[in-house]
Amino acid sequence: MNIRSILLFTVFVSYCHFSHAQEKSDIVWWNPTNHEFNVIEGQGWPEEIQSGYDRLPEKAKGAVRTPVWDLSKHSAGLLIRFRSNAGNIVIRYQVDGGHAMPHMPATGVSGVDLYAKNSDGEWMWCRGNYSFGDTIKYNFQNINPNDTYHELGREYHLYLPLYNSVKWLEIGVPENTLFRPTPVRQEKPIVVYGTSIAQGACASRPGMAWTSILHRKMDRPLINLGFSGNGRLEPEVIDLLAEIDAKIYVLDCLPNLGPNLGFSLEEVYKRIISSVKRLREKRSSTPILLIEHAGYADGVINSTRQSIYTNLNKTLQEAFTQLKAEGITNIHLLPKAAIDMGMESYVDGTHPTDLGMMEYATAYEQHLREILHEPMGTLSTTIPITQSREPHNYDWEQRHQKLLTLNKTQPPKICFFGNSITHFWGGNPEAPIRTGADSWDKYLEGLEVRNFGFGWDRVENVLWRIYHDELHGFKAEQIVVMLGTNNIHLNSDEEILLGLELVIQAIQNRQPNARVSLIGLFPRKENEKRIHTLNLMIAQLSANMNVHFVDIGKVLLNDQGKINDLLFSDGLHPNAAGYHKLAPLLRDHLSR
């Protein structure tokens, strides 16, 4: 059964729920809460929730204050990911509360928001026609469903309402189109504990909450524990946070701890100190980011309001200094000046407009990238990004998730990063195409080399994978990198080198004790001279960064310096004979 048949069978058998017979018969409906595996991203306790779209586990009821529990029923930060090639996508659902608020539109309070990725990993926003009633409906029509690489559709992210509880929700696509829900990702999440601003007030739509913008910028799972008016650094909530194995904890609660809400500065100081120490008791090394109050639009003209955030920020700075003095490490501070909101950045002087949300997210991204060692440049080779250019032969994200699982259960000694030349050579995770499996098994398998190659990967795609935990949780002995040939038609040699430099920095930061090797690019038809020049530059980069360089690809050339056609399948990928020439040379290098 081919992949199209499997997906169509899955749509018709596993995902169809015809609970509303009055709808057109050519639409196939799917209910996320009825799916066989968890597809709702943004939940810290997916197996412990009371109902499908809750943010806190059922055990929190009675442990946290009632307003916090009630707000945890709001679906802020939750999203559903799926792949489809449908030209028309329909969302229908019901919510528990009113649709809008005086200072926040229905599209933000109760609406959904659909974003897509193209096959090169770039984000696109989807405009939908909507109607609000007892049942809310969004209809996304005239979608260009495919890119030029394939006809298996796009990856979609559906953000759920920010200030309402979802009672039920269904996604519909036309019959005979592909639809595949995507499992929740394994990467460690960013965990945000905050106020109404973190929950999403007053974004015009769910995708414009700063947490949602940050989710797309970092392209990492994010758990939104913003509770409107009730983000108060309470110990029972902090203890719940500590149960989540987070990439970083963000504490952004000062706007709910002012004297106008009954808190003295002494109490605020104590809560900051206590919260950090409680997290450190259970999570000894996870970064913690403390956020200053971003201020109010009328701060300068209203001295009372200005003194509130000024004194709170001073108290946070004093608590931060005390914690550092006590030897608590890996804690960080995001100052008000870094957020830098102006008077046009607010709806009501307190809550951000979409402009203010973007300013929040930009400041967060800058600081998180520094803390998490995930720098990003402006050139395409230095911007970490996903891709789905070749799903016919494999699923890019599925392979990434498989690697994360294997690394936990069977830590590798040697990690071999690359593109299709590596991917379809041999080894594990096993690829659908294995051109050189016999040579891999003979020369490399005994060294415990894991294949981190992905077909169609460019330098920037490997950078994304390293940033997203492929080198986390184990200690490798060696890491091998062979990258850049898929950038040849898009980038200059200098741009490829800058991307490789970031890749090596990322590896060295995450695996400081591993021996790192750069392999020169293999020659390719009609590009032999450029590849030779580029390899000389890669050799110099290797020397500058104190990593090893080896140019085993030279054995694929003939006496005239051109590729030996007998060793290639297409002028780019070695055939079995080519891999047999390469494998013993690579083994010799790895065995030294």
PDB file of N, CA and C in Angstrom, residues 91-179:
ATOM      1  N   ILE A  91     -13.201  24.686  10.175  1.00  0.00           N
ATOM      2  CA  ILE A  91     -13.144  24.447  11.615  1.00  0.00           C
ATOM      3  C   ILE A  91     -14.494  24.819  12.206  1.00  0.00           C
ATOM      4  N   ARG A  92     -15.063  23.938  13.008  1.00  0.00           N
ATOM      5  CA  ARG A  92     -16.302  24.266  13.718  1.00  0.00           C
ATOM      6  C   ARG A  92     -16.148  23.820  15.164  1.00  0.00           C
ATOM      7  N   TYR A  93     -16.720  24.632  16.085  1.00  0.00           N
ATOM      8  CA  TYR A  93     -16.529  24.335  17.508  1.00  0.00           C
ATOM      9  C   TYR A  93     -17.491  25.178  18.330  1.00  0.00           C
ATOM     10  N   GLN A  94     -17.566  24.843  19.620  1.00  0.00           N
ATOM     11  CA  GLN A  94     -18.338  25.622  20.576  1.00  0.00           C
ATOM     12  C   GLN A  94     -17.456  25.998  21.754  1.00  0.00           C
ATOM     13  N   VAL A  95     -17.771  27.158  22.357  1.00  0.00           N
ATOM     14  CA  VAL A  95     -17.055  27.610  23.539  1.00  0.00           C
ATOM     15  C   VAL A  95     -18.049  27.824  24.672  1.00  0.00           C
ATOM     16  N   ASP A  96     -17.513  27.924  25.882  1.00  0.00           N
ATOM     17  CA  ASP A  96     -18.371  28.014  27.064  1.00  0.00           C
ATOM     18  C   ASP A  96     -18.828  29.427  27.380  1.00  0.00           C
ATOM     19  N   GLY A  97     -17.967  30.424  27.114  1.00  0.00           N
ATOM     20  CA  GLY A  97     -18.279  31.776  27.560  1.00  0.00           C
ATOM     21  C   GLY A  97     -18.731  32.686  26.437  1.00  0.00           C
ATOM     22  N   GLY A  98     -18.798  34.000  26.753  1.00  0.00           N
ATOM     23  CA  GLY A  98     -19.139  34.986  25.738  1.00  0.00           C
ATOM     24  C   GLY A  98     -18.035  35.106  24.710  1.00  0.00           C
ATOM     25  N   HIS A  99     -18.400  35.613  23.541  1.00  0.00           N
ATOM     26  CA  HIS A  99     -17.448  35.612  22.440  1.00  0.00           C
ATOM     27  C   HIS A  99     -16.393  36.702  22.545  1.00  0.00           C
ATOM     28  N   ALA A 100     -16.740  37.875  23.056  1.00  0.00           N
ATOM     29  CA  ALA A 100     -15.813  39.009  23.038  1.00  0.00           C
ATOM     30  C   ALA A 100     -15.783  39.690  24.397  1.00  0.00           C
ATOM     31  N   MET A 101     -14.831  40.658  24.547  1.00  0.00           N
ATOM     32  CA  MET A 101     -14.740  41.506  25.729  1.00  0.00           C
ATOM     33  C   MET A 101     -14.667  42.953  25.255  1.00  0.00           C
ATOM     34  N   PRO A 102     -14.951  43.924  26.126  1.00  0.00           N
ATOM     35  CA  PRO A 102     -14.957  45.326  25.671  1.00  0.00           C
ATOM     36  C   PRO A 102     -13.657  45.777  25.024  1.00  0.00           C
ATOM     37  N   HIS A 103     -12.522  45.253  25.502  1.00  0.00           N
ATOM     38  CA  HIS A 103     -11.236  45.709  24.986  1.00  0.00           C
ATOM     39  C   HIS A 103     -10.528  44.655  24.143  1.00  0.00           C
ATOM     40  N   MET A 104     -11.226  43.554  23.816  1.00  0.00           N
ATOM     41  CA  MET A 104     -10.590  42.467  23.063  1.00  0.00           C
ATOM     42  C   MET A 104     -11.628  41.824  22.149  1.00  0.00           C
ATOM     43  N   PRO A 105     -11.336  41.715  20.842  1.00  0.00           N
ATOM     44  CA  PRO A 105     -12.350  41.242  19.897  1.00  0.00           C
ATOM     45  C   PRO A 105     -12.635  39.748  20.018  1.00  0.00           C
ATOM     46  N   ALA A 106     -13.766  39.357  19.431  1.00  0.00           N
ATOM     47  CA  ALA A 106     -14.157  37.941  19.435  1.00  0.00           C
ATOM     48  C   ALA A 106     -13.113  37.074  18.755  1.00  0.00           C
ATOM     49  N   THR A 107     -12.444  37.601  17.744  1.00  0.00           N
ATOM     50  CA  THR A 107     -11.442  36.802  17.037  1.00  0.00           C
ATOM     51  C   THR A 107     -10.265  36.432  17.925  1.00  0.00           C
ATOM     52  N   GLY A 108      -9.987  37.239  18.968  1.00  0.00           N
ATOM     53  CA  GLY A 108      -8.937  36.907  19.917  1.00  0.00           C
ATOM     54  C   GLY A 108      -9.453  36.105  21.090  1.00  0.00           C
ATOM     55  N   VAL A 109     -10.588  36.518  21.630  1.00  0.00           N
ATOM     56  CA  VAL A 109     -11.168  35.846  22.801  1.00  0.00           C
ATOM     57  C   VAL A 109     -11.594  34.425  22.457  1.00  0.00           C
ATOM     58  N   SER A 110     -12.309  34.272  21.353  1.00  0.00           N
ATOM     59  CA  SER A 110     -12.957  32.998  21.045  1.00  0.00           C
ATOM     60  C   SER A 110     -12.603  32.424  19.684  1.00  0.00           C
ATOM     61  N   GLY A 111     -11.787  33.130  18.903  1.00  0.00           N
ATOM     62  CA  GLY A 111     -11.473  32.665  17.557  1.00  0.00           C
ATOM     63  C   GLY A 111     -10.343  31.670  17.514  1.00  0.00           C
ATOM     64  N   VAL A 112     -10.157  31.078  16.344  1.00  0.00           N
ATOM     65  CA  VAL A 112      -8.996  30.238  16.079  1.00  0.00           C
ATOM     66  C   VAL A 112      -8.135  30.933  15.032  1.00  0.00           C
ATOM     67  N   ASP A 113      -6.932  30.418  14.824  1.00  0.00           N
ATOM     68  CA  ASP A 113      -5.985  31.066  13.919  1.00  0.00           C
ATOM     69  C   ASP A 113      -5.165  29.984  13.242  1.00  0.00           C
ATOM     70  N   LEU A 114      -5.093  30.000  11.922  1.00  0.00           N
ATOM     71  CA  LEU A 114      -4.429  28.941  11.177  1.00  0.00           C
ATOM     72  C   LEU A 114      -3.182  29.474  10.471  1.00  0.00           C
ATOM     73  N   TYR A 115      -2.055  28.813  10.735  1.00  0.00           N
ATOM     74  CA  TYR A 115      -0.801  29.111  10.063  1.00  0.00           C
ATOM     75  C   TYR A 115      -0.334  27.857   9.333  1.00  0.00           C
ATOM     76  N   ALA A 116       0.410  28.053   8.254  1.00  0.00           N
ATOM     77  CA  ALA A 116       0.959  26.937   7.485  1.00  0.00           C
ATOM     78  C   ALA A 116       2.454  27.140   7.306  1.00  0.00           C
ATOM     79  N   LYS A 117       3.123  26.040   7.011  1.00  0.00           N
ATOM     80  CA  LYS A 117       4.525  26.095   6.598  1.00  0.00           C
ATOM     81  C   LYS A 117       4.626  25.598   5.167  1.00  0.00           C
ATOM     82  N   ASN A 118       5.491  26.235   4.387  1.00  0.00           N
ATOM     83  CA  ASN A 118       5.758  25.663   3.082  1.00  0.00           C
ATOM     84  C   ASN A 118       6.842  24.597   3.205  1.00  0.00           C
ATOM     85  N   SER A 119       7.216  23.975   2.108  1.00  0.00           N
ATOM     86  CA  SER A 119       8.161  22.860   2.174  1.00  0.00           C
ATOM     87  C   SER A 119       9.564  23.293   2.560  1.00  0.00           C
ATOM     88  N   ASP A 120       9.856  24.581   2.464  1.00  0.00           N
ATOM     89  CA  ASP A 120      11.142  25.102   2.907  1.00  0.00           C
ATOM     90  C   ASP A 120      11.097  25.612   4.347  1.00  0.00           C
ATOM     91  N   GLY A 121       9.979  25.362   5.048  1.00  0.00           N
ATOM     92  CA  GLY A 121       9.888  25.694   6.457  1.00  0.00           C
ATOM     93  C   GLY A 121       9.459  27.112   6.765  1.00  0.00           C
ATOM     94  N   GLU A 122       9.072  27.889   5.765  1.00  0.00           N
ATOM     95  CA  GLU A 122       8.690  29.285   5.987  1.00  0.00           C
ATOM     96  C   GLU A 122       7.222  29.373   6.392  1.00  0.00           C
ATOM     97  N   TRP A 123       6.920  30.281   7.355  1.00  0.00           N
ATOM     98  CA  TRP A 123       5.565  30.429   7.869  1.00  0.00           C
ATOM     99  C   TRP A 123       4.686  31.220   6.903  1.00  0.00           C
ATOM    100  N   MET A 124       3.416  30.841   6.843  1.00  0.00           N
ATOM    101  CA  MET A 124       2.406  31.561   6.065  1.00  0.00           C
ATOM    102  C   MET A 124       1.129  31.621   6.899  1.00  0.00           C
ATOM    103  N   TRP A 125       0.435  32.765   6.840  1.00  0.00           N
ATOM    104  CA  TRP A 125      -0.824  32.918   7.571  1.00  0.00           C
ATOM    105  C   TRP A 125      -1.988  32.634   6.639  1.00  0.00           C
ATOM    106  N   CYS A 126      -3.018  31.982   7.186  1.00  0.00           N
ATOM    107  CA  CYS A 126      -4.198  31.620   6.387  1.00  0.00           C
ATOM    108  C   CYS A 126      -5.383  32.494   6.795  1.00  0.00           C
ATOM    109  N   ARG A 127      -5.943  33.197   5.828  1.00  0.00           N
ATOM    110  CA  ARG A 127      -7.128  34.008   6.088  1.00  0.00           C
ATOM    111  C   ARG A 127      -8.363  33.122   6.011  1.00  0.00           C
ATOM    112  N   GLY A 128      -9.242  33.257   7.016  1.00  0.00           N
ATOM    113  CA  GLY A 128     -10.467  32.471   7.029  1.00  0.00           C
ATOM    114  C   GLY A 128     -11.703  33.352   7.145  1.00  0.00           C
ATOM    115  N   ASN A 129     -12.794  32.925   6.529  1.00  0.00           N
ATOM    116  CA  ASN A 129     -14.091  33.564   6.755  1.00  0.00           C
ATOM    117  C   ASN A 129     -14.714  32.930   7.991  1.00  0.00           C
ATOM    118  N   TYR A 130     -15.254  33.762   8.882  1.00  0.00           N
ATOM    119  CA  TYR A 130     -15.743  33.223  10.149  1.00  0.00           C
ATOM    120  C   TYR A 130     -17.121  33.762  10.475  1.00  0.00           C
ATOM    121  N   SER A 131     -17.815  32.982  11.275  1.00  0.00           N
ATOM    122  CA  SER A 131     -19.114  33.413  11.803  1.00  0.00           C
ATOM    123  C   SER A 131     -19.207  32.942  13.248  1.00  0.00           C
ATOM    124  N   PHE A 132     -19.689  33.854  14.117  1.00  0.00           N
ATOM    125  CA  PHE A 132     -19.796  33.554  15.537  1.00  0.00           C
ATOM    126  C   PHE A 132     -21.258  33.366  15.904  1.00  0.00           C
ATOM    127  N   GLY A 133     -21.541  32.242  16.522  1.00  0.00           N
ATOM    128  CA  GLY A 133     -22.884  31.920  16.975  1.00  0.00           C
ATOM    129  C   GLY A 133     -22.783  30.832  18.010  1.00  0.00           C
ATOM    130  N   ASP A 134     -23.844  30.097  18.205  1.00  0.00           N
ATOM    131  CA  ASP A 134     -23.795  28.969  19.131  1.00  0.00           C
ATOM    132  C   ASP A 134     -22.673  28.017  18.731  1.00  0.00           C
ATOM    133  N   THR A 135     -22.562  27.767  17.427  1.00  0.00           N
ATOM    134  CA  THR A 135     -21.415  27.061  16.868  1.00  0.00           C
ATOM    135  C   THR A 135     -20.610  28.053  16.045  1.00  0.00           C
ATOM    136  N   ILE A 136     -19.323  28.165  16.350  1.00  0.00           N
ATOM    137  CA  ILE A 136     -18.434  29.073  15.626  1.00  0.00           C
ATOM    138  C   ILE A 136     -17.848  28.321  14.442  1.00  0.00           C
ATOM    139  N   LYS A 137     -17.769  28.980  13.303  1.00  0.00           N
ATOM    140  CA  LYS A 137     -17.234  28.323  12.108  1.00  0.00           C
ATOM    141  C   LYS A 137     -16.182  29.216  11.449  1.00  0.00           C
ATOM    142  N   TYR A 138     -15.096  28.591  11.071  1.00  0.00           N
ATOM    143  CA  TYR A 138     -14.063  29.224  10.261  1.00  0.00           C
ATOM    144  C   TYR A 138     -13.915  28.417   8.978  1.00  0.00           C
ATOM    145  N   ASN A 139     -13.946  29.099   7.855  1.00  0.00           N
ATOM    146  CA  ASN A 139     -13.802  28.431   6.567  1.00  0.00           C
ATOM    147  C   ASN A 139     -12.594  29.019   5.840  1.00  0.00           C
ATOM    148  N   PHE A 140     -11.562  28.196   5.646  1.00  0.00           N
ATOM    149  CA  PHE A 140     -10.349  28.621   4.952  1.00  0.00           C
ATOM    150  C   PHE A 140     -10.435  28.081   3.525  1.00  0.00           C
ATOM    151  N   GLN A 141     -10.677  28.973   2.571  1.00  0.00           N
ATOM    152  CA  GLN A 141     -10.945  28.576   1.196  1.00  0.00           C
ATOM    153  C   GLN A 141      -9.835  29.005   0.256  1.00  0.00           C
ATOM    154  N   ASN A 142      -9.843  28.373  -0.915  1.00  0.00           N
ATOM    155  CA  ASN A 142      -8.921  28.732  -2.006  1.00  0.00           C
ATOM    156  C   ASN A 142      -7.462  28.666  -1.569  1.00  0.00           C
ATOM    157  N   ILE A 143      -7.152  27.662  -0.738  1.00  0.00           N
ATOM    158  CA  ILE A 143      -5.777  27.458  -0.288  1.00  0.00           C
ATOM    159  C   ILE A 143      -4.966  26.841  -1.424  1.00  0.00           C
ATOM    160  N   ASN A 144      -3.796  27.392  -1.675  1.00  0.00           N
ATOM    161  CA  ASN A 144      -2.849  26.733  -2.576  1.00  0.00           C
ATOM    162  C   ASN A 144      -2.243  25.577  -1.787  1.00  0.00           C
ATOM    163  N   PRO A 145      -2.653  24.332  -2.054  1.00  0.00           N
ATOM    164  CA  PRO A 145      -2.404  23.264  -1.089  1.00  0.00           C
ATOM    165  C   PRO A 145      -1.014  22.656  -1.132  1.00  0.00           C
ATOM    166  N   ASN A 146      -0.252  22.893  -2.202  1.00  0.00           N
ATOM    167  CA  ASN A 146       1.029  22.221  -2.360  1.00  0.00           C
ATOM    168  C   ASN A 146       2.110  23.189  -2.838  1.00  0.00           C
ATOM    169  N   ASP A 147       3.363  22.792  -2.576  1.00  0.00           N
ATOM    170  CA  ASP A 147       4.504  23.477  -3.165  1.00  0.00           C
ATOM    171  C   ASP A 147       4.979  22.681  -4.372  1.00  0.00           C
ATOM    172  N   THR A 148       6.048  23.118  -4.969  1.00  0.00           N
ATOM    173  CA  THR A 148       6.525  22.470  -6.197  1.00  0.00           C
ATOM    174  C   THR A 148       7.227  21.140  -5.931  1.00  0.00           C
ATOM    175  N   TYR A 149       7.553  20.841  -4.680  1.00  0.00           N
ATOM    176  CA  TYR A 149       8.315  19.632  -4.389  1.00  0.00           C
ATOM    177  C   TYR A 149       7.466  18.356  -4.475  1.00  0.00           C
ATOM    178  N   HIS A 150       6.215  18.431  -4.032  1.00  0.00           N
ATOM    179  CA  HIS A 150       5.383  17.234  -3.923  1.00  0.00           C
ATOM    180  C   HIS A 150       3.926  17.656  -3.829  1.00  0.00           C
ATOM    181  N   GLU A 151       3.027  16.671  -3.736  1.00  0.00           N
ATOM    182  CA  GLU A 151       1.592  16.949  -3.657  1.00  0.00           C
ATOM    183  C   GLU A 151       0.991  16.401  -2.367  1.00  0.00           C
ATOM    184  N   LEU A 152       1.792  16.332  -1.315  1.00  0.00           N
ATOM    185  CA  LEU A 152       1.314  15.799  -0.042  1.00  0.00           C
ATOM    186  C   LEU A 152       0.974  16.890   0.957  1.00  0.00           C
ATOM    187  N   GLY A 153       0.807  18.119   0.475  1.00  0.00           N
ATOM    188  CA  GLY A 153       0.257  19.176   1.308  1.00  0.00           C
ATOM    189  C   GLY A 153       1.265  19.878   2.186  1.00  0.00           C
ATOM    190  N   ARG A 154       0.697  20.667   3.093  1.00  0.00           N
ATOM    191  CA  ARG A 154       1.483  21.508   3.985  1.00  0.00           C
ATOM    192  C   ARG A 154       1.288  21.096   5.433  1.00  0.00           C
ATOM    193  N   GLU A 155       2.205  21.577   6.276  1.00  0.00           N
ATOM    194  CA  GLU A 155       2.043  21.442   7.725  1.00  0.00           C
ATOM    195  C   GLU A 155       1.273  22.660   8.228  1.00  0.00           C
ATOM    196  N   TYR A 156       0.228  22.419   9.043  1.00  0.00           N
ATOM    197  CA  TYR A 156      -0.606  23.489   9.591  1.00  0.00           C
ATOM    198  C   TYR A 156      -0.524  23.508  11.114  1.00  0.00           C
ATOM    199  N   HIS A 157      -0.620  24.721  11.683  1.00  0.00           N
ATOM    200  CA  HIS A 157      -0.716  24.913  13.124  1.00  0.00           C
ATOM    201  C   HIS A 157      -2.005  25.689  13.390  1.00  0.00           C
ATOM    202  N   LEU A 158      -2.920  25.078  14.109  1.00  0.00           N
ATOM    203  CA  LEU A 158      -4.194  25.727  14.445  1.00  0.00           C
ATOM    204  C   LEU A 158      -4.150  26.169  15.899  1.00  0.00           C
ATOM    205  N   TYR A 159      -4.081  27.493  16.129  1.00  0.00           N
ATOM    206  CA  TYR A 159      -4.084  28.052  17.477  1.00  0.00           C
ATOM    207  C   TYR A 159      -5.528  28.150  17.975  1.00  0.00           C
ATOM    208  N   LEU A 160      -5.750  27.791  19.241  1.00  0.00           N
ATOM    209  CA  LEU A 160      -7.088  27.764  19.819  1.00  0.00           C
ATOM    210  C   LEU A 160      -7.387  29.059  20.572  1.00  0.00           C
ATOM    211  N   PRO A 161      -8.650  29.285  20.975  1.00  0.00           N
ATOM    212  CA  PRO A 161      -9.043  30.553  21.611  1.00  0.00           C
ATOM    213  C   PRO A 161      -8.208  30.904  22.838  1.00  0.00           C
ATOM    214  N   LEU A 162      -7.984  32.216  23.029  1.00  0.00           N
ATOM    215  CA  LEU A 162      -7.158  32.693  24.133  1.00  0.00           C
ATOM    216  C   LEU A 162      -7.927  32.857  25.432  1.00  0.00           C
ATOM    217  N   TYR A 163      -9.198  33.214  25.348  1.00  0.00           N
ATOM    218  CA  TYR A 163      -9.937  33.575  26.550  1.00  0.00           C
ATOM    219  C   TYR A 163     -11.286  32.861  26.619  1.00  0.00           C
ATOM    220  N   ASN A 164     -11.286  31.599  26.235  1.00  0.00           N
ATOM    221  CA  ASN A 164     -12.516  30.833  26.317  1.00  0.00           C
ATOM    222  C   ASN A 164     -12.197  29.361  26.431  1.00  0.00           C
ATOM    223  N   SER A 165     -13.171  28.598  26.899  1.00  0.00           N
ATOM    224  CA  SER A 165     -13.027  27.153  27.027  1.00  0.00           C
ATOM    225  C   SER A 165     -13.684  26.480  25.829  1.00  0.00           C
ATOM    226  N   VAL A 166     -12.962  25.613  25.186  1.00  0.00           N
ATOM    227  CA  VAL A 166     -13.494  24.888  24.035  1.00  0.00           C
ATOM    228  C   VAL A 166     -14.279  23.674  24.534  1.00  0.00           C
ATOM    229  N   LYS A 167     -15.552  23.596  24.157  1.00  0.00           N
ATOM    230  CA  LYS A 167     -16.394  22.456  24.538  1.00  0.00           C
ATOM    231  C   LYS A 167     -16.147  21.269  23.615  1.00  0.00           C
ATOM    232  N   TRP A 168     -16.120  21.527  22.336  1.00  0.00           N
ATOM    233  CA  TRP A 168     -15.777  20.517  21.341  1.00  0.00           C
ATOM    234  C   TRP A 168     -15.288  21.233  20.089  1.00  0.00           C
ATOM    235  N   LEU A 169     -14.535  20.519  19.281  1.00  0.00           N
ATOM    236  CA  LEU A 169     -13.987  21.113  18.063  1.00  0.00           C
ATOM    237  C   LEU A 169     -13.792  20.023  17.028  1.00  0.00           C
ATOM    238  N   GLU A 170     -14.071  20.358  15.766  1.00  0.00           N
ATOM    239  CA  GLU A 170     -13.837  19.440  14.658  1.00  0.00           C
ATOM    240  C   GLU A 170     -13.174  20.171  13.494  1.00  0.00           C
ATOM    241  N   ILE A 171     -12.327  19.452  12.795  1.00  0.00           N
ATOM    242  CA  ILE A 171     -11.666  19.955  11.593  1.00  0.00           C
ATOM    243  C   ILE A 171     -12.181  19.138  10.415  1.00  0.00           C
ATOM    244  N   GLY A 172     -12.607  19.844   9.363  1.00  0.00           N
ATOM    245  CA  GLY A 172     -13.147  19.165   8.193  1.00  0.00           C
ATOM    246  C   GLY A 172     -12.366  19.485   6.929  1.00  0.00           C
ATOM    247  N   VAL A 173     -12.188  18.461   6.103  1.00  0.00           N
ATOM    248  CA  VAL A 173     -11.562  18.634   4.783  1.00  0.00           C
ATOM    249  C   VAL A 173     -12.408  17.888   3.762  1.00  0.00           C
ATOM    250  N   PRO A 174     -12.342  18.272   2.495  1.00  0.00           N
ATOM    251  CA  PRO A 174     -13.119  17.567   1.478  1.00  0.00           C
ATOM    252  C   PRO A 174     -12.700  16.107   1.335  1.00  0.00           C
ATOM    253  N   GLU A 175     -13.662  15.306   0.921  1.00  0.00           N
ATOM    254  CA  GLU A 175     -13.357  13.911   0.626  1.00  0.00           C
ATOM    255  C   GLU A 175     -12.252  13.820  -0.423  1.00  0.00           C
ATOM    256  N   ASN A 176     -11.511  12.715  -0.341  1.00  0.00           N
ATOM    257  CA  ASN A 176     -10.463  12.413  -1.318  1.00  0.00           C
ATOM    258  C   ASN A 176      -9.288  13.391  -1.262  1.00  0.00           C
ATOM    259  N   THR A 177      -9.141  14.093  -0.128  1.00  0.00           N
ATOM    260  CA  THR A 177      -7.933  14.878   0.106  1.00  0.00           C
ATOM    261  C   THR A 177      -7.183  14.250   1.271  1.00  0.00           C
ATOM    262  N   LEU A 178      -5.909  14.534   1.336  1.00  0.00           N
ATOM    263  CA  LEU A 178      -5.085  13.965   2.394  1.00  0.00           C
ATOM    264  C   LEU A 178      -5.216  14.781   3.678  1.00  0.00           C
ATOM    265  N   PHE A 179      -5.244  14.094   4.793  1.00  0.00           N
ATOM    266  CA  PHE A 179      -5.300  14.741   6.103  1.00  0.00           C
ATOM    267  C   PHE A 179      -4.614  13.825   7.100  1.00  0.00           C
TER     268      PHE A 179
END
